[in-house]
Structure formats: C-alpha cells, structure tokens
mmCIF file of C-alpha atoms in Angstrom:
data_model
loop_
_atom_site.group_PDB
_atom_site.id
_atom_site.type_symbol
_atom_site.label_atom_id
_atom_site.label_comp_id
_atom_site.label_asym_id
_atom_site.label_seq_id
_atom_site.Cartn_x
_atom_site.Cartn_y
_atom_site.Cartn_z
ATOM 1 C CA MET A 1 -133.832 87.529 51.777
ATOM 2 C CA ASN A 2 -135.134 90.315 54.147
ATOM 3 C CA PRO A 3 -134.343 94.356 53.558
ATOM 4 C CA PRO A 4 -131.076 94.647 56.302
ATOM 5 C CA ASP A 5 -129.709 92.448 53.666
ATOM 6 C CA LYS A 6 -130.430 93.160 51.055
ATOM 7 C CA TYR A 7 -129.482 96.626 51.939
ATOM 8 C CA GLN A 8 -125.827 95.251 52.865
ATOM 9 C CA ARG A 9 -125.414 93.201 49.633
ATOM 10 C CA TYR A 10 -125.831 96.106 47.365
ATOM 11 C CA GLN A 11 -124.711 98.628 50.602
ATOM 12 C CA ARG A 12 -121.643 99.685 48.378
ATOM 13 C CA GLN A 13 -123.574 101.445 45.051
ATOM 14 C CA ILE A 14 -126.810 102.594 47.202
ATOM 15 C CA LEU A 15 -124.416 104.576 49.216
ATOM 16 C CA LEU A 16 -123.180 106.246 46.239
ATOM 17 C CA ASP A 17 -125.009 110.261 45.398
ATOM 18 C CA GLU A 18 -126.002 109.467 41.447
ATOM 19 C CA PHE A 19 -127.439 105.455 42.606
ATOM 20 C CA GLY A 20 -129.272 105.013 46.423
ATOM 21 C CA THR A 21 -132.230 103.085 47.338
ATOM 22 C CA LEU A 22 -134.232 104.105 43.792
ATOM 23 C CA ALA A 23 -132.028 103.218 41.674
ATOM 24 C CA GLN A 24 -130.935 99.719 43.173
ATOM 25 C CA GLU A 25 -135.117 98.666 43.245
ATOM 26 C CA LYS A 26 -135.024 100.127 38.932
ATOM 27 C CA LEU A 27 -132.361 97.206 38.543
ATOM 28 C CA SER A 28 -134.347 94.522 41.011
ATOM 29 C CA GLY A 29 -137.207 95.115 38.948
ATOM 30 C CA ALA A 30 -135.649 94.770 35.880
ATOM 31 C CA ARG A 31 -135.756 92.094 33.143
ATOM 32 C CA VAL A 32 -132.681 92.011 31.039
ATOM 33 C CA LEU A 33 -131.822 89.100 28.100
ATOM 34 C CA VAL A 34 -127.619 88.072 27.264
ATOM 35 C CA ALA A 35 -127.533 86.174 24.624
ATOM 36 C CA GLY A 36 -125.041 84.208 24.127
ATOM 37 C CA ALA A 37 -122.779 83.091 27.916
ATOM 38 C CA GLY A 38 -119.674 83.020 26.479
ATOM 39 C CA GLY A 39 -116.723 85.537 26.567
ATOM 40 C CA LEU A 40 -118.476 88.328 26.570
ATOM 41 C CA GLY A 41 -121.501 87.028 28.119
ATOM 42 C CA CYS A 42 -119.960 85.421 31.442
ATOM 43 C CA PRO A 43 -118.161 88.764 33.354
ATOM 44 C CA ALA A 44 -121.743 90.403 32.031
ATOM 45 C CA LEU A 45 -123.430 87.938 33.169
ATOM 46 C CA GLN A 46 -121.230 88.323 36.891
ATOM 47 C CA TYR A 47 -122.040 91.734 37.329
ATOM 48 C CA LEU A 48 -125.820 91.740 36.578
ATOM 49 C CA SER A 49 -126.374 89.648 39.419
ATOM 50 C CA ALA A 50 -123.133 90.828 41.506
ATOM 51 C CA ALA A 51 -125.544 94.226 40.812
ATOM 52 C CA GLY A 52 -128.806 92.793 41.864
ATOM 53 C CA VAL A 53 -131.321 93.068 38.880
ATOM 54 C CA GLY A 54 -134.311 91.207 38.780
ATOM 55 C CA THR A 55 -134.683 89.190 36.087
ATOM 56 C CA ILE A 56 -131.990 87.326 33.926
ATOM 57 C CA GLY A 57 -132.410 85.973 30.434
ATOM 58 C CA ILE A 58 -129.785 83.525 29.293
ATOM 59 C CA ILE A 59 -129.818 82.056 25.763
ATOM 60 C CA ASP A 60 -127.034 79.669 24.184
ATOM 61 C CA PHE A 61 -127.983 76.094 23.089
ATOM 62 C CA ASP A 62 -123.823 75.297 23.352
ATOM 63 C CA ILE A 63 -121.966 73.681 25.403
ATOM 64 C CA VAL A 64 -119.076 74.120 27.725
ATOM 65 C CA GLU A 65 -115.176 72.877 26.213
ATOM 66 C CA LEU A 66 -112.267 73.276 27.323
ATOM 67 C CA SER A 67 -111.040 76.164 25.351
ATOM 68 C CA ASN A 68 -113.592 77.808 26.522
ATOM 69 C CA LEU A 69 -111.977 77.987 29.756
ATOM 70 C CA GLN A 70 -108.832 80.225 29.150
ATOM 71 C CA ARG A 71 -111.722 83.520 28.361
ATOM 72 C CA GLN A 72 -114.926 82.106 29.637
ATOM 73 C CA THR A 73 -114.002 82.012 33.527
ATOM 74 C CA LEU A 74 -117.947 81.425 34.753
ATOM 75 C CA TYR A 75 -116.941 77.743 33.853
ATOM 76 C CA SER A 76 -114.558 74.847 35.266
ATOM 77 C CA VAL A 77 -112.926 71.831 34.380
ATOM 78 C CA GLU A 78 -116.371 70.158 35.891
ATOM 79 C CA ASP A 79 -119.045 71.760 33.423
ATOM 80 C CA ILE A 80 -117.373 70.614 29.972
ATOM 81 C CA GLY A 81 -120.021 68.994 27.857
ATOM 82 C CA LYS A 82 -122.740 70.634 30.308
ATOM 83 C CA PRO A 83 -125.123 73.092 28.288
ATOM 84 C CA LYS A 84 -123.643 77.275 28.569
ATOM 85 C CA ALA A 85 -126.864 78.349 29.408
ATOM 86 C CA ARG A 86 -127.767 76.078 32.646
ATOM 87 C CA ALA A 87 -124.256 75.525 33.855
ATOM 88 C CA ALA A 88 -124.118 79.434 33.902
ATOM 89 C CA ALA A 89 -127.429 79.441 35.569
ATOM 90 C CA GLU A 90 -126.951 76.572 38.490
ATOM 91 C CA LYS A 91 -123.434 79.132 39.124
ATOM 92 C CA LEU A 92 -125.292 82.819 39.052
ATOM 93 C CA LYS A 93 -127.666 81.295 41.154
ATOM 94 C CA ALA A 94 -125.932 80.007 44.009
ATOM 95 C CA PHE A 95 -123.570 83.285 43.893
ATOM 96 C CA ASN A 96 -127.189 85.559 44.418
ATOM 97 C CA PRO A 97 -130.368 83.762 45.177
ATOM 98 C CA ASP A 98 -132.202 87.779 44.752
ATOM 99 C CA VAL A 99 -131.962 86.834 40.585
ATOM 100 C CA LEU A 100 -134.541 85.500 38.662
ATOM 101 C CA PHE A 101 -132.478 83.337 36.145
ATOM 102 C CA HIS A 102 -134.712 81.994 33.037
ATOM 103 C CA ILE A 103 -132.727 79.516 30.804
ATOM 104 C CA HIS A 104 -132.904 79.113 27.212
ATOM 105 C CA ASN A 105 -131.370 76.300 26.033
ATOM 106 C CA ILE A 106 -131.855 77.283 22.290
ATOM 107 C CA LYS A 107 -130.179 78.661 19.373
ATOM 108 C CA LEU A 108 -131.578 81.698 18.390
ATOM 109 C CA ASP A 109 -133.774 82.557 15.148
ATOM 110 C CA SER A 110 -135.890 84.594 12.858
ATOM 111 C CA LYS A 111 -138.912 82.152 14.558
ATOM 112 C CA ASN A 112 -138.079 82.650 17.923
ATOM 113 C CA ALA A 113 -136.428 85.563 18.534
ATOM 114 C CA LEU A 114 -139.533 88.236 18.889
ATOM 115 C CA GLU A 115 -140.829 85.917 21.371
ATOM 116 C CA ILE A 116 -137.974 85.701 23.158
ATOM 117 C CA ILE A 117 -136.692 89.411 23.427
ATOM 118 C CA SER A 118 -140.209 90.660 23.697
ATOM 119 C CA ASP A 119 -140.499 89.304 27.217
ATOM 120 C CA TYR A 120 -137.360 90.931 28.409
ATOM 121 C CA ASP A 121 -136.747 94.905 28.714
ATOM 122 C CA MET A 122 -133.458 95.139 27.188
ATOM 123 C CA VAL A 123 -130.771 92.271 25.077
ATOM 124 C CA LEU A 124 -127.137 92.347 25.514
ATOM 125 C CA ASP A 125 -125.656 90.485 23.180
ATOM 126 C CA GLY A 126 -122.569 88.696 24.076
ATOM 127 C CA THR A 127 -122.394 86.634 20.748
ATOM 128 C CA ASP A 128 -120.007 86.420 18.212
ATOM 129 C CA ASN A 129 -121.404 86.089 14.683
ATOM 130 C CA PHE A 130 -122.703 88.164 11.831
ATOM 131 C CA ALA A 131 -125.488 86.663 11.105
ATOM 132 C CA THR A 132 -126.703 86.857 14.860
ATOM 133 C CA ARG A 133 -125.458 89.911 15.390
ATOM 134 C CA TYR A 134 -127.856 91.269 12.904
ATOM 135 C CA LEU A 135 -130.228 88.858 13.588
ATOM 136 C CA VAL A 136 -130.969 90.389 17.946
ATOM 137 C CA ASN A 137 -130.022 93.572 15.912
ATOM 138 C CA ASP A 138 -133.210 93.167 13.791
ATOM 139 C CA ALA A 139 -135.331 91.732 16.114
ATOM 140 C CA CYS A 140 -134.563 94.798 19.252
ATOM 141 C CA VAL A 141 -135.457 97.658 16.314
ATOM 142 C CA LEU A 142 -138.347 96.231 15.577
ATOM 143 C CA LEU A 143 -139.502 95.725 19.470
ATOM 144 C CA ASN A 144 -138.206 99.077 20.446
ATOM 145 C CA LYS A 145 -134.959 97.518 23.003
ATOM 146 C CA PRO A 146 -132.580 98.791 23.437
ATOM 147 C CA LEU A 147 -129.579 96.808 22.526
ATOM 148 C CA VAL A 148 -126.125 96.563 24.443
ATOM 149 C CA TYR A 149 -123.184 95.679 21.696
ATOM 150 C CA GLY A 150 -120.025 94.170 22.728
ATOM 151 C CA ALA A 151 -117.099 91.921 20.231
ATOM 152 C CA VAL A 152 -114.040 90.929 19.711
ATOM 153 C CA LEU A 153 -111.540 89.678 18.485
ATOM 154 C CA ARG A 154 -107.187 89.174 19.397
ATOM 155 C CA PHE A 155 -106.302 91.906 20.919
ATOM 156 C CA GLU A 156 -109.112 94.366 20.310
ATOM 157 C CA GLY A 157 -112.523 95.435 21.673
ATOM 158 C CA GLN A 158 -115.709 97.641 21.130
ATOM 159 C CA ALA A 159 -118.731 98.043 22.791
ATOM 160 C CA GLY A 160 -121.930 100.506 22.794
ATOM 161 C CA VAL A 161 -125.582 101.255 22.882
ATOM 162 C CA PHE A 162 -128.067 101.148 20.108
ATOM 163 C CA ASN A 163 -131.960 101.880 19.583
ATOM 164 C CA LEU A 164 -131.473 103.978 22.180
ATOM 165 C CA ALA A 165 -132.297 107.617 22.326
ATOM 166 C CA ASP A 166 -130.088 110.161 23.079
ATOM 167 C CA LYS A 167 -131.888 112.361 25.368
ATOM 168 C CA ASN A 168 -130.090 115.636 24.466
ATOM 169 C CA THR A 169 -130.597 115.168 20.446
ATOM 170 C CA ASN A 170 -133.120 111.899 19.958
ATOM 171 C CA ILE A 171 -130.801 110.826 17.235
ATOM 172 C CA LYS A 172 -131.434 106.398 18.041
ATOM 173 C CA THR A 173 -128.939 104.630 16.160
ATOM 174 C CA ASN A 174 -128.804 100.717 15.003
ATOM 175 C CA TYR A 175 -126.434 97.776 13.862
ATOM 176 C CA ARG A 176 -127.240 98.304 10.584
ATOM 177 C CA ASP A 177 -125.843 101.976 10.436
ATOM 178 C CA LEU A 178 -122.362 100.493 11.722
ATOM 179 C CA PHE A 179 -122.184 97.752 9.209
ATOM 180 C CA PRO A 180 -125.009 98.271 6.177
ATOM 181 C CA GLU A 181 -123.619 95.141 5.294
ATOM 182 C CA PRO A 182 -121.976 91.809 6.622
ATOM 183 C CA PRO A 183 -118.508 91.843 5.793
ATOM 184 C CA ASP A 184 -117.206 88.979 3.885
ATOM 185 C CA PRO A 185 -116.647 86.369 6.199
ATOM 186 C CA ALA A 186 -113.200 84.910 4.078
ATOM 187 C CA THR A 187 -111.934 88.549 5.440
ATOM 188 C CA ALA A 188 -113.990 88.582 8.954
ATOM 189 C CA PRO A 189 -112.476 85.690 10.725
ATOM 190 C CA SER A 190 -114.134 84.573 14.250
ATOM 191 C CA CYS A 191 -112.585 84.248 17.029
ATOM 192 C CA ASN A 192 -111.862 80.129 16.408
ATOM 193 C CA GLU A 193 -109.966 81.420 13.013
ATOM 194 C CA ALA A 194 -107.751 84.489 14.476
ATOM 195 C CA GLY A 195 -108.040 84.285 18.729
ATOM 196 C CA VAL A 196 -108.434 86.811 21.571
ATOM 197 C CA LEU A 197 -106.762 87.656 24.596
ATOM 198 C CA GLY A 198 -108.444 85.286 27.594
ATOM 199 C CA VAL A 199 -108.977 88.888 29.316
ATOM 200 C CA LEU A 200 -110.227 91.503 26.561
ATOM 201 C CA PRO A 201 -113.691 89.883 26.596
ATOM 202 C CA GLY A 202 -113.612 90.173 30.614
ATOM 203 C CA ILE A 203 -112.939 94.260 29.895
ATOM 204 C CA ILE A 204 -115.812 94.114 27.071
ATOM 205 C CA GLY A 205 -118.608 92.592 28.390
ATOM 206 C CA THR A 206 -117.989 94.250 31.973
ATOM 207 C CA MET A 207 -117.946 97.229 29.902
ATOM 208 C CA GLN A 208 -121.529 96.560 28.201
ATOM 209 C CA ALA A 209 -122.877 95.392 32.251
ATOM 210 C CA ALA A 210 -122.107 98.902 33.308
ATOM 211 C CA GLU A 211 -123.580 100.999 30.022
ATOM 212 C CA THR A 212 -127.008 98.528 30.868
ATOM 213 C CA ILE A 213 -127.124 99.091 34.001
ATOM 214 C CA LYS A 214 -126.452 103.120 33.354
ATOM 215 C CA ILE A 215 -129.746 102.333 30.808
ATOM 216 C CA ILE A 216 -131.715 100.358 33.561
ATOM 217 C CA THR A 217 -130.884 103.533 36.517
ATOM 218 C CA GLY A 218 -130.601 106.121 34.594
ATOM 219 C CA ILE A 219 -127.104 107.210 36.006
ATOM 220 C CA GLY A 220 -124.566 108.908 33.256
ATOM 221 C CA LYS A 221 -124.326 108.957 30.591
ATOM 222 C CA PRO A 222 -124.993 105.262 27.997
ATOM 223 C CA LEU A 223 -123.232 105.482 24.772
ATOM 224 C CA CYS A 224 -126.152 106.204 22.613
ATOM 225 C CA ASN A 225 -124.923 105.864 18.837
ATOM 226 C CA THR A 226 -121.174 106.038 20.765
ATOM 227 C CA ILE A 227 -118.062 103.008 19.636
ATOM 228 C CA ILE A 228 -115.765 102.332 22.131
ATOM 229 C CA SER A 229 -112.601 100.216 20.888
ATOM 230 C CA TYR A 230 -110.264 99.372 22.856
ATOM 231 C CA ASN A 231 -106.819 97.520 21.754
ATOM 232 C CA ALA A 232 -105.609 95.547 24.844
ATOM 233 C CA LEU A 233 -101.849 96.440 23.460
ATOM 234 C CA THR A 234 -101.285 99.251 23.632
ATOM 235 C CA ASN A 235 -104.108 100.075 26.358
ATOM 236 C CA LEU A 236 -105.570 103.226 23.791
ATOM 237 C CA PHE A 237 -109.189 103.369 23.428
ATOM 238 C CA TYR A 238 -110.726 105.011 20.752
ATOM 239 C CA GLU A 239 -114.327 106.394 20.768
ATOM 240 C CA PHE A 240 -116.302 107.239 17.529
ATOM 241 C CA MET A 241 -119.783 108.776 16.665
ATOM 242 C CA ILE A 242 -122.611 107.001 14.816
ATOM 243 C CA SER A 243 -125.296 108.861 12.293
ATOM 244 C CA PRO A 244 -128.289 106.964 10.968
ATOM 245 C CA ALA A 245 -128.129 106.228 7.712
ATOM 246 C CA LYS A 246 -129.459 108.491 5.362
ATOM 247 C CA GLU A 247 -132.332 105.961 3.677
ATOM 248 C CA ILE A 248 -133.744 103.229 4.734
ATOM 249 C CA ASN A 249 -131.769 99.568 4.347
ATOM 250 C CA PRO A 250 -134.142 97.216 1.732
ATOM 251 C CA SER A 251 -132.218 93.962 3.064
ATOM 252 C CA CYS A 252 -133.610 95.288 6.783
ATOM 253 C CA PRO A 253 -137.223 93.671 7.475
ATOM 254 C CA LYS A 254 -139.532 95.429 7.805
ATOM 255 C CA ASN A 255 -142.159 93.819 9.839
ATOM 256 C CA ALA A 256 -142.741 90.726 11.960
ATOM 257 C CA GLU A 257 -143.860 89.011 8.848
ATOM 258 C CA GLU A 258 -140.296 89.539 7.107
ATOM 259 C CA PHE A 259 -138.344 88.994 9.712
ATOM 260 C CA ARG A 260 -139.841 85.778 10.236
ATOM 261 C CA LYS A 261 -138.833 84.623 6.782
ATOM 262 C CA PHE A 262 -135.873 86.567 6.484
ATOM 263 C CA ASP A 263 -132.528 83.761 6.250
ATOM 264 C CA TYR A 264 -129.854 85.560 8.523
ATOM 265 C CA ASP A 265 -127.155 82.550 8.168
ATOM 266 C CA TRP A 266 -127.214 83.324 4.407
ATOM 267 C CA PHE A 267 -127.395 87.063 4.448
ATOM 268 C CA CYS A 268 -124.098 86.990 6.178
ATOM 269 C CA GLY A 269 -122.418 83.441 4.644
ATOM 270 C CA PRO A 270 -120.568 83.088 1.611
ATOM 271 C CA HIS A 271 -122.415 83.903 -1.406
ATOM 272 C CA GLU A 272 -122.387 85.080 -5.207
ATOM 273 C CA GLU A 273 -124.777 88.203 -4.876
ATOM 274 C CA LEU A 274 -124.411 89.166 -8.531
ATOM 275 C CA HIS A 275 -125.431 85.567 -9.845
ATOM 276 C CA GLU A 276 -128.383 85.060 -7.007
ATOM 277 C CA ILE A 277 -131.886 86.270 -7.007
ATOM 278 C CA THR A 278 -134.341 86.039 -4.003
ATOM 279 C CA PRO A 279 -137.677 84.537 -3.694
ATOM 280 C CA ALA A 280 -139.933 87.689 -3.971
ATOM 281 C CA GLU A 281 -137.806 88.619 -6.766
ATOM 282 C CA PHE A 282 -137.933 85.314 -9.030
ATOM 283 C CA ASP A 283 -141.833 85.770 -8.240
ATOM 284 C CA LEU A 284 -141.998 89.513 -9.664
ATOM 285 C CA LEU A 285 -139.264 87.862 -12.401
ATOM 286 C CA ARG A 286 -141.815 85.360 -13.381
ATOM 287 C CA ILE A 287 -144.727 87.828 -13.641
ATOM 288 C CA GLN A 288 -142.822 90.587 -16.214
ATOM 289 C CA GLU A 289 -140.954 87.808 -18.082
ATOM 290 C CA ASN A 290 -140.288 84.917 -19.878
ATOM 291 C CA ILE A 291 -137.935 83.269 -18.381
ATOM 292 C CA GLU A 292 -136.071 79.966 -17.960
ATOM 293 C CA ILE A 293 -136.520 78.358 -15.107
ATOM 294 C CA ILE A 294 -134.215 75.147 -14.588
ATOM 295 C CA ASP A 295 -134.233 72.167 -11.491
ATOM 296 C CA VAL A 296 -130.976 70.793 -11.096
ATOM 297 C CA ARG A 297 -131.943 68.555 -7.737
ATOM 298 C CA GLU A 298 -131.720 64.717 -8.819
ATOM 299 C CA THR A 299 -134.662 62.683 -9.802
ATOM 300 C CA GLY A 300 -137.413 61.756 -6.937
ATOM 301 C CA GLU A 301 -136.234 64.894 -4.784
ATOM 302 C CA LEU A 302 -138.405 66.970 -2.362
ATOM 303 C CA PRO A 303 -140.670 69.713 -2.430
ATOM 304 C CA LEU A 304 -142.266 68.867 -5.327
ATOM 305 C CA VAL A 305 -142.765 71.891 -7.718
ATOM 306 C CA ASN A 306 -145.786 71.836 -9.521
ATOM 307 C CA GLU A 307 -146.267 76.279 -9.499
ATOM 308 C CA PHE A 308 -144.387 77.006 -12.826
ATOM 309 C CA ILE A 309 -143.309 75.240 -15.486
ATOM 310 C CA VAL A 310 -139.430 74.277 -15.448
ATOM 311 C CA ILE A 311 -136.851 71.654 -17.367
ATOM 312 C CA GLN A 312 -135.304 70.060 -15.272
ATOM 313 C CA ILE A 313 -131.771 68.308 -15.458
ATOM 314 C CA PRO A 314 -129.717 67.042 -12.867
ATOM 315 C CA LEU A 315 -126.637 68.723 -11.472
ATOM 316 C CA SER A 316 -124.431 65.698 -12.053
ATOM 317 C CA LYS A 317 -126.060 65.685 -16.052
ATOM 318 C CA PHE A 318 -125.575 69.972 -16.588
ATOM 319 C CA GLU A 319 -122.034 70.088 -18.006
ATOM 320 C CA GLU A 320 -123.033 67.358 -20.401
ATOM 321 C CA ALA A 321 -126.574 69.011 -21.441
ATOM 322 C CA LEU A 322 -125.066 72.592 -22.134
ATOM 323 C CA ASN A 323 -125.109 72.898 -25.719
ATOM 324 C CA PHE A 324 -129.425 71.716 -25.209
ATOM 325 C CA ILE A 325 -129.361 74.736 -23.305
ATOM 326 C CA SER A 326 -131.459 77.621 -25.051
ATOM 327 C CA THR A 327 -129.512 81.220 -23.148
ATOM 328 C CA LYS A 328 -131.442 83.101 -25.762
ATOM 329 C CA LYS A 329 -134.017 83.691 -22.282
ATOM 330 C CA LYS A 330 -133.056 84.587 -18.833
ATOM 331 C CA ILE A 331 -132.262 81.717 -16.873
ATOM 332 C CA VAL A 332 -133.231 81.328 -13.182
ATOM 333 C CA VAL A 333 -132.016 77.703 -11.679
ATOM 334 C CA PHE A 334 -132.893 76.179 -8.298
ATOM 335 C CA CYS A 335 -131.823 73.845 -6.119
ATOM 336 C CA GLN A 336 -132.768 72.938 -2.742
ATOM 337 C CA MET A 337 -130.970 75.267 -0.394
ATOM 338 C CA GLY A 338 -129.414 77.213 -3.304
ATOM 339 C CA LYS A 339 -125.740 75.781 -3.157
ATOM 340 C CA ARG A 340 -125.463 73.047 -6.606
ATOM 341 C CA SER A 341 -127.757 75.816 -8.257
ATOM 342 C CA LEU A 342 -124.644 77.988 -8.216
ATOM 343 C CA ALA A 343 -122.636 75.802 -9.540
ATOM 344 C CA ALA A 344 -125.030 75.164 -12.343
ATOM 345 C CA VAL A 345 -124.882 79.287 -13.215
ATOM 346 C CA ARG A 346 -121.180 79.113 -12.858
ATOM 347 C CA MET A 347 -121.024 76.405 -15.583
ATOM 348 C CA LEU A 348 -123.266 78.521 -18.540
ATOM 349 C CA ASN A 349 -121.281 81.148 -17.605
ATOM 350 C CA GLU A 350 -117.862 80.121 -17.665
ATOM 351 C CA ARG A 351 -119.484 78.212 -21.289
ATOM 352 C CA PHE A 352 -121.601 80.941 -22.335
ATOM 353 C CA PRO A 353 -120.606 84.585 -21.267
ATOM 354 C CA GLU A 354 -123.142 86.297 -22.732
ATOM 355 C CA CYS A 355 -126.011 84.535 -20.992
ATOM 356 C CA ASN A 356 -127.905 85.804 -18.047
ATOM 357 C CA ALA A 357 -128.389 83.671 -15.497
ATOM 358 C CA LEU A 358 -129.185 83.417 -11.737
ATOM 359 C CA SER A 359 -129.669 81.056 -8.847
ATOM 360 C CA LEU A 360 -132.299 81.033 -6.214
ATOM 361 C CA LYS A 361 -131.208 81.980 -3.431
ATOM 362 C CA GLY A 362 -131.982 79.432 -0.630
ATOM 363 C CA GLY A 363 -132.892 77.151 -2.760
ATOM 364 C CA ILE A 364 -136.832 75.141 -3.595
ATOM 365 C CA GLU A 365 -136.728 75.340 0.048
ATOM 366 C CA ALA A 366 -136.795 79.023 0.794
ATOM 367 C CA TRP A 367 -139.753 79.899 -2.274
ATOM 368 C CA LYS A 368 -141.929 77.515 -0.564
ATOM 369 C CA LYS A 369 -141.226 79.162 3.121
ATOM 370 C CA TYR A 370 -141.357 82.765 1.672
ATOM 371 C CA HIS A 371 -144.724 81.506 0.173
ATOM 372 C CA LEU A 372 -146.147 79.701 3.723
#
C-alpha cells in the first residue's frame, strides 16, 4: 500500500491534533497480543485492526459455536466449527491487509506464556476465566508488559490497565492487587452459567481497544491503576482506583522458573485449602518432622515413588483400613492428581477429629514436575 492510500484509510484519526502522523506511525510499529478471540476479543480486534496496529497476535484454542454468535460478531454461521483464532485472522486480514496477524491456535499456559507474550509490546486480555487472567497477569508482571484488562458478566462489565506506571505518581498495580486470591468457583459463575447481554462485551472490548491505542500512541490518560465499571441496565459508570498491595503476594511466582511450575487451573479451582500441602511444603515437612506418607493410588499406577518411604492403601480399600492407620504422627496423603487424596483426608478427619492429615496438592504428578 502506497503512502496516499495509507493516509486515506487512517485520515480521520490522523486529522486529530492530538494524534497526527506520528501516532499513526507508532501504531504501525506496535505489536499487540489479544488473548481470547471471544466476546471481548472480537470488538477489540476489529478496532485495533481498523486503527492500523502493525502486528496483532491472536491466541485462542476454542472453536466457533452457534451460542457465540449472539455477542461475538466477528463470526458468522459459516464459521461454526472453525478455530476462532484462524477465523478471526481471515476476516480481519480481508478487512485491513496492512496488518500482520500471528495466529496462536493453542491454549495459553504456564509452559508457553512467557515465550509467546515476550514477542509483543503489550497484552489485551479478552479471556473469560480466572485461571487464564492470573496467568496472563503474572506473565506480564515478569516481562514488564502493560496489560489491558476487561471482564463481563450478565449486565455489568469492567475495564482497566495493569502493569503500567502512572506518569504522575509512578505507581504501578497489577491484577493481584485487585484480586489477591481467586474467588470460590461456587460463588463466581461464568458467562456460560449466568449469561451476558450481547452488546456488553462490545462496549467493554471497544474500551479495551481505546486504552490500547492510548498506551501505544501516548495520547490521553490511560486507565492505569483504575477500573471503570459499567452497568448496561442503568447506563451508569463507576470508577475506582487500585492501590499496590503492602506486601508481596506469597502465591505469586517470583521468577520464570516458579511461573512455569505454577498450576493456575488448580489455583483457581475448587479445593480444600486447609487440608492441602504444596510440593515445596511437603519437602520441608519431610525434613523437619517424622511423618506418615500414604499413597492412595491403585496398585501399578505410575509414576513409581522411590524417593521416600510410603504406605500404599488404595482409596477403594481406605475406609476398611482406617482402624489400622496410626494417627499419632502427622499424615500426608497423595494420589495421582490430588483429588482422591482429599477424599482420603476427609475420611481420616471424620473418623479421627484429632488427626492432622494433609493432601498433597496436585498429587504425585505435581511433586514430580516440581523436581524436574
């Protein structure tokens, strides 16, 4: 595309005194990753592409479904069954061939997030679950990348900017300053469970695109350390500030190694925290105390454990073996993934209220991964 055509496409924003050709060039040289090509990602992608952001990454491992079309207006009936990231890129490329699109048709996780996000200047979070929000936030903190946040549920939505220092105060907050710990899944329904008004993601996603453009070009005042909440029923906006936590969140990964070992699905999932112990705490406990370790997996389950002495009592036989288990020592129970061991701990605590029994978080697989 030659310069006259380029100026014609973006003429209306170049005409703005606060914008001009310099801001347009900044957009052209920017690299933005949009995490999630759903309700929030669709409008954000459309407006970032229209504005002329030079390189846009789209990461989403989901496929288009009929129920998406009520709010994800980038797709049509013909796209049902197609990967969202690929379908979105095809539509957007036809809309603006100036933009280079990178398709990441994979699930963002602790193993690949740092590598993927490091290739971009900033991230726009259009994800719809707490596990991925914490993961994206922590990766952006470690990589020092601005994060444009958005969330919607029923008739309300939020938008804000994390990990970007305020120009006046130099204060910088992140998602964990807003939510130090994830909510109980039982009290935090998703859009799939509680529903969402179709136009709401369009409003919030467009606000996210606006914040992204402001950060790239340096115009205006981004919503750093600020959350704007919008209610579509009352048409009211509410703004509140976020303050940095006084102490470092102990559950937040401090470096890339800890990040890659962090299990975000478990962190945000339902579990009995009072009766669980992390692999690191388990290692320390084995050094400091004389404990009983019980394996409730069935005979023959892998991986084998020869790093410490265990008593094997399959969960299927655990209840009948309760009277033969000594409760004088502290007990740590493990299984493959951490679910069966929780059931065994419940049995122990119900039969012996004075028993100090703990379940190994994530099971023996998590412990083995921790020592890789």
